[in-house]
mmCIF file of C-alpha atoms in Angstrom:
data_model
loop_
_atom_site.group_PDB
_atom_site.id
_atom_site.type_symbol
_atom_site.label_atom_id
_atom_site.label_comp_id
_atom_site.label_asym_id
_atom_site.label_seq_id
_atom_site.Cartn_x
_atom_site.Cartn_y
_atom_site.Cartn_z
ATOM 1 C CA MET A 1 343.468 8.600 254.790
ATOM 2 C CA GLU A 2 344.557 9.930 258.027
ATOM 3 C CA LEU A 3 346.102 13.706 258.607
ATOM 4 C CA LYS A 4 349.447 12.457 258.665
ATOM 5 C CA ASP A 5 349.144 11.257 255.086
ATOM 6 C CA ILE A 6 348.322 14.772 253.834
ATOM 7 C CA VAL A 7 351.193 17.257 253.157
ATOM 8 C CA SER A 8 351.556 20.756 252.125
ATOM 9 C CA ILE A 9 354.780 21.003 249.773
ATOM 10 C CA SER A 10 356.892 24.404 249.884
ATOM 11 C CA GLY A 11 356.444 26.191 246.496
ATOM 12 C CA MET A 12 353.309 24.177 245.446
ATOM 13 C CA GLY A 13 349.765 25.281 246.053
ATOM 14 C CA GLY A 14 347.003 22.741 247.462
ATOM 15 C CA LEU A 15 347.449 19.577 249.509
ATOM 16 C CA PHE A 16 348.759 16.262 248.634
ATOM 17 C CA GLU A 17 348.421 12.739 249.708
ATOM 18 C CA VAL A 18 351.583 10.836 250.268
ATOM 19 C CA VAL A 19 351.456 7.709 248.143
ATOM 20 C CA THR A 20 355.247 6.529 249.485
ATOM 21 C CA LYS A 21 358.115 7.881 250.910
ATOM 22 C CA ARG A 22 361.793 7.657 249.410
ATOM 23 C CA THR A 23 365.044 8.702 250.736
ATOM 24 C CA ASP A 24 365.107 11.496 248.240
ATOM 25 C CA GLY A 25 361.594 12.907 248.397
ATOM 26 C CA MET A 26 358.071 11.440 248.217
ATOM 27 C CA ILE A 27 355.679 10.301 245.661
ATOM 28 C CA VAL A 28 352.581 12.354 246.160
ATOM 29 C CA ARG A 29 349.144 12.558 244.505
ATOM 30 C CA GLY A 30 347.059 15.909 244.672
ATOM 31 C CA LEU A 31 343.822 15.867 246.608
ATOM 32 C CA ASP A 32 341.969 16.839 243.377
ATOM 33 C CA GLU A 33 343.927 14.717 241.028
ATOM 34 C CA GLN A 34 344.436 11.108 240.021
ATOM 35 C CA LYS A 35 348.226 11.220 238.869
ATOM 36 C CA SER A 36 351.098 10.612 241.144
ATOM 37 C CA GLN A 37 353.988 12.567 240.850
ATOM 38 C CA PHE A 38 357.757 12.509 242.609
ATOM 39 C CA ILE A 39 358.742 15.510 244.605
ATOM 40 C CA SER A 40 362.281 15.877 245.433
ATOM 41 C CA SER A 41 363.292 16.793 248.974
ATOM 42 C CA ARG A 42 366.242 18.783 247.514
ATOM 43 C CA VAL A 43 363.918 21.291 246.019
ATOM 44 C CA HIS A 44 360.970 21.350 248.339
ATOM 45 C CA ILE A 45 359.988 20.875 252.174
ATOM 46 C CA PHE A 46 357.203 18.624 253.206
ATOM 47 C CA THR A 47 354.878 19.491 256.073
ATOM 48 C CA PRO A 48 352.450 16.964 257.120
ATOM 49 C CA LEU A 49 349.112 18.476 258.529
ATOM 50 C CA ASP A 50 349.272 16.718 261.700
ATOM 51 C CA ALA A 51 352.691 18.521 262.561
ATOM 52 C CA ILE A 52 351.263 21.970 262.176
ATOM 53 C CA THR A 53 350.146 23.971 265.374
ATOM 54 C CA ILE A 54 348.987 27.528 265.613
ATOM 55 C CA TYR A 55 350.203 29.965 268.355
ATOM 56 C CA THR A 56 347.893 30.583 271.239
ATOM 57 C CA GLY A 57 349.070 33.081 274.318
ATOM 58 C CA GLU A 58 352.693 33.570 274.431
ATOM 59 C CA LYS A 59 354.278 30.281 274.082
ATOM 60 C CA ASP A 60 351.163 27.843 273.760
ATOM 61 C CA THR A 61 350.006 26.201 270.457
ATOM 62 C CA THR A 62 346.931 24.274 269.398
ATOM 63 C CA GLU A 63 347.087 21.536 266.922
ATOM 64 C CA LEU A 64 345.401 21.991 263.438
ATOM 65 C CA TYR A 65 343.466 19.083 263.588
ATOM 66 C CA LYS A 66 341.448 20.852 266.569
ATOM 67 C CA ILE A 67 340.866 24.057 264.563
ATOM 68 C CA LEU A 68 339.588 22.192 261.788
ATOM 69 C CA LEU A 69 337.257 20.253 263.690
ATOM 70 C CA GLU A 70 336.003 23.481 265.459
ATOM 71 C CA MET A 71 335.526 25.070 261.967
ATOM 72 C CA LYS A 72 333.208 22.294 261.049
ATOM 73 C CA LYS A 73 331.524 22.442 264.256
ATOM 74 C CA GLN A 74 330.776 25.967 263.834
ATOM 75 C CA GLU A 75 329.882 26.061 260.242
ATOM 76 C CA LYS A 76 326.036 26.730 260.348
ATOM 77 C CA GLY A 77 326.527 29.374 262.729
ATOM 78 C CA ASN A 78 329.799 30.778 261.776
ATOM 79 C CA PRO A 79 330.205 30.174 257.906
ATOM 80 C CA VAL A 80 333.837 29.507 256.881
ATOM 81 C CA ALA A 81 335.065 32.906 255.574
ATOM 82 C CA ASP A 82 336.041 33.609 251.922
ATOM 83 C CA GLY A 83 339.954 32.782 251.768
ATOM 84 C CA ASN A 84 340.340 35.899 249.726
ATOM 85 C CA ALA A 85 338.415 38.241 252.071
ATOM 86 C CA ASP A 86 339.807 41.268 253.663
ATOM 87 C CA GLY A 87 342.166 40.676 256.544
ATOM 88 C CA SER A 88 339.834 42.382 259.137
ATOM 89 C CA ILE A 89 336.887 39.978 258.161
ATOM 90 C CA LEU A 90 339.357 36.840 258.304
ATOM 91 C CA LYS A 91 340.578 37.927 261.562
ATOM 92 C CA LYS A 92 337.190 38.015 262.838
ATOM 93 C CA TYR A 93 336.048 34.913 261.757
ATOM 94 C CA PHE A 94 339.273 33.155 263.034
ATOM 95 C CA GLU A 95 338.738 34.797 266.758
ATOM 96 C CA LYS A 96 335.459 33.108 266.643
ATOM 97 C CA VAL A 97 336.873 29.722 266.005
ATOM 98 C CA LEU A 98 340.021 30.065 268.037
ATOM 99 C CA PRO A 99 339.490 33.155 270.475
ATOM 100 C CA ASP A 100 342.700 32.866 272.200
ATOM 101 C CA TYR A 101 345.096 32.773 269.179
ATOM 102 C CA ASN A 102 348.258 34.708 269.320
ATOM 103 C CA GLU A 103 347.404 37.953 266.743
ATOM 104 C CA GLU A 104 351.235 38.994 266.709
ATOM 105 C CA LYS A 105 352.573 35.507 265.604
ATOM 106 C CA VAL A 106 349.382 34.334 263.530
ATOM 107 C CA TYR A 107 349.363 36.383 260.240
ATOM 108 C CA VAL A 108 346.544 36.995 257.955
ATOM 109 C CA SER A 109 348.261 34.799 255.482
ATOM 110 C CA ASP A 110 348.428 31.882 258.094
ATOM 111 C CA ILE A 111 344.577 32.287 258.563
ATOM 112 C CA LYS A 112 344.046 32.334 254.668
ATOM 113 C CA LYS A 113 345.983 29.018 254.512
ATOM 114 C CA VAL A 114 343.988 27.361 257.001
ATOM 115 C CA ILE A 115 340.727 28.368 255.405
ATOM 116 C CA LYS A 116 341.903 27.090 251.960
ATOM 117 C CA TRP A 117 343.389 23.830 253.655
ATOM 118 C CA TYR A 118 339.766 23.320 255.324
ATOM 119 C CA GLN A 119 337.998 23.915 252.270
ATOM 120 C CA GLN A 120 339.915 21.509 250.233
ATOM 121 C CA LEU A 121 339.718 18.752 252.742
ATOM 122 C CA ASP A 122 335.938 19.386 253.531
ATOM 123 C CA LYS A 123 335.318 19.098 249.786
ATOM 124 C CA HIS A 124 336.857 15.575 249.885
ATOM 125 C CA LYS A 125 334.920 14.865 253.148
ATOM 126 C CA LEU A 126 337.921 14.449 255.169
ATOM 127 C CA VAL A 127 337.020 16.810 257.944
ATOM 128 C CA ASN A 128 335.917 14.377 260.673
ATOM 129 C CA ASP A 129 337.082 12.470 263.513
ATOM 130 C CA ALA A 130 338.082 9.554 261.769
ATOM 131 C CA THR A 131 340.411 11.506 259.434
ATOM 132 C CA LEU A 132 341.684 14.043 261.755
ATOM 133 C CA LEU A 133 342.043 12.631 265.147
ATOM 134 C CA PRO A 134 345.540 11.198 265.533
ATOM 135 C CA LYS A 135 344.916 7.344 266.328
ATOM 136 C CA GLU A 136 346.079 7.092 269.820
ATOM 137 C CA LYS A 137 343.669 9.761 270.834
ATOM 138 C CA GLU A 138 340.735 8.481 268.836
ATOM 139 C CA GLU A 139 341.487 5.087 270.348
ATOM 140 C CA ALA A 140 341.543 6.352 273.878
ATOM 141 C CA LYS A 141 338.331 8.313 273.477
ATOM 142 C CA ASN A 142 336.517 5.102 272.594
ATOM 143 C CA ASP A 143 338.314 3.117 275.043
ATOM 144 C CA LYS A 144 336.702 2.607 278.552
ATOM 145 C CA ALA A 145 337.425 -0.374 280.679
ATOM 146 C CA ASP A 146 334.782 -2.220 282.823
ATOM 147 C CA VAL A 147 335.799 -2.303 286.604
ATOM 148 C CA VAL A 148 334.143 -4.518 289.111
ATOM 149 C CA ASP A 149 333.854 -2.879 292.646
ATOM 150 C CA VAL A 150 333.718 -4.755 295.794
ATOM 151 C CA LYS A 151 330.087 -5.391 295.735
ATOM 152 C CA GLY A 152 330.526 -7.258 292.302
ATOM 153 C CA GLU A 153 328.818 -4.334 290.234
ATOM 154 C CA LYS A 154 330.160 -3.046 287.001
ATOM 155 C CA LYS A 155 331.379 0.461 286.790
ATOM 156 C CA GLU A 156 332.592 2.480 283.940
ATOM 157 C CA THR A 157 336.108 3.987 284.255
ATOM 158 C CA PRO A 158 336.672 7.496 283.054
ATOM 159 C CA ASP A 159 338.221 7.600 279.558
ATOM 160 C CA LYS A 160 341.799 6.707 279.170
ATOM 161 C CA ALA A 161 342.416 9.830 277.370
ATOM 162 C CA ALA A 162 343.110 11.618 280.633
ATOM 163 C CA LYS A 163 345.868 9.233 281.340
ATOM 164 C CA VAL A 164 347.449 9.186 277.619
ATOM 165 C CA LYS A 165 350.383 11.566 277.126
ATOM 166 C CA HIS A 166 351.014 12.721 273.767
ATOM 167 C CA VAL A 167 354.419 11.842 272.643
ATOM 168 C CA LYS A 168 355.833 13.628 269.464
ATOM 169 C CA PRO A 169 356.946 10.817 266.973
ATOM 170 C CA ALA A 170 360.742 10.691 266.207
ATOM 171 C CA SER A 171 361.626 12.491 263.149
ATOM 172 C CA ASP A 172 361.326 10.351 260.125
ATOM 173 C CA ARG A 173 364.021 10.170 257.413
ATOM 174 C CA SER A 174 362.209 12.688 254.985
ATOM 175 C CA ALA A 175 362.291 15.327 257.679
ATOM 176 C CA THR A 176 366.044 14.668 258.080
ATOM 177 C CA ASN A 177 366.392 14.874 254.285
ATOM 178 C CA ASN A 178 364.563 18.144 254.256
ATOM 179 C CA LYS A 179 366.964 19.828 256.950
ATOM 180 C CA SER A 180 369.921 18.539 255.068
ATOM 181 C CA ALA A 181 368.402 19.787 251.527
ATOM 182 C CA ALA A 182 367.896 23.115 253.452
ATOM 183 C CA LYS A 183 371.610 23.219 254.072
ATOM 184 C CA ARG A 184 372.452 22.043 250.652
ATOM 185 C CA THR A 185 370.703 24.705 248.994
ATOM 186 C CA VAL A 186 372.365 27.497 251.169
ATOM 187 C CA ILE A 187 375.717 25.923 250.700
ATOM 188 C CA GLY A 188 375.256 25.746 247.007
ATOM 189 C CA ALA A 189 374.009 29.579 246.792
ATOM 190 C CA LYS A 190 377.008 30.613 248.474
ATOM 191 C CA ARG A 191 379.276 28.557 246.100
ATOM 192 C CA GLY A 192 377.806 29.709 243.243
ATOM 193 C CA GLY A 193 377.615 33.307 244.040
#
């Protein structure tokens, strides 16, 4: 399972694994459950965890997977805060994980959500490079080529990761349906009222 296969669904608590996509929604399975269920895109919005970023600075962002990996890395020296703790405690914890996060744009509720997601993913042993790193970055991290110099000696080239540019994937059909669903809900609300 990869991070792109795990979604947060509006109006529903917890995280879900995408079993399959349909034009009118998704069939998902809760990470803590065995049974699958259909969730309509007319009612809910699906947010893949690999598409989530946290504000740093004024306009910059950091991908969620980097924050989750940092939380795992710091777990012994900086234990994960209780998701229901006081806001000041949560902010102090999050400052250690992501020192340059934008305090005006990142609310305590966002920090709570990240902590709860981390705890749920960690419970299922999904906080690791294999699950969280996007495939192109993981492959680039491990992909080094041998180069032979003029003298015939092998040299190791620097990681290709420096050369790989991250390209945002094109919106899939479900994302389009989510935007349409939001418009239909608003239009329906105006007509009915």
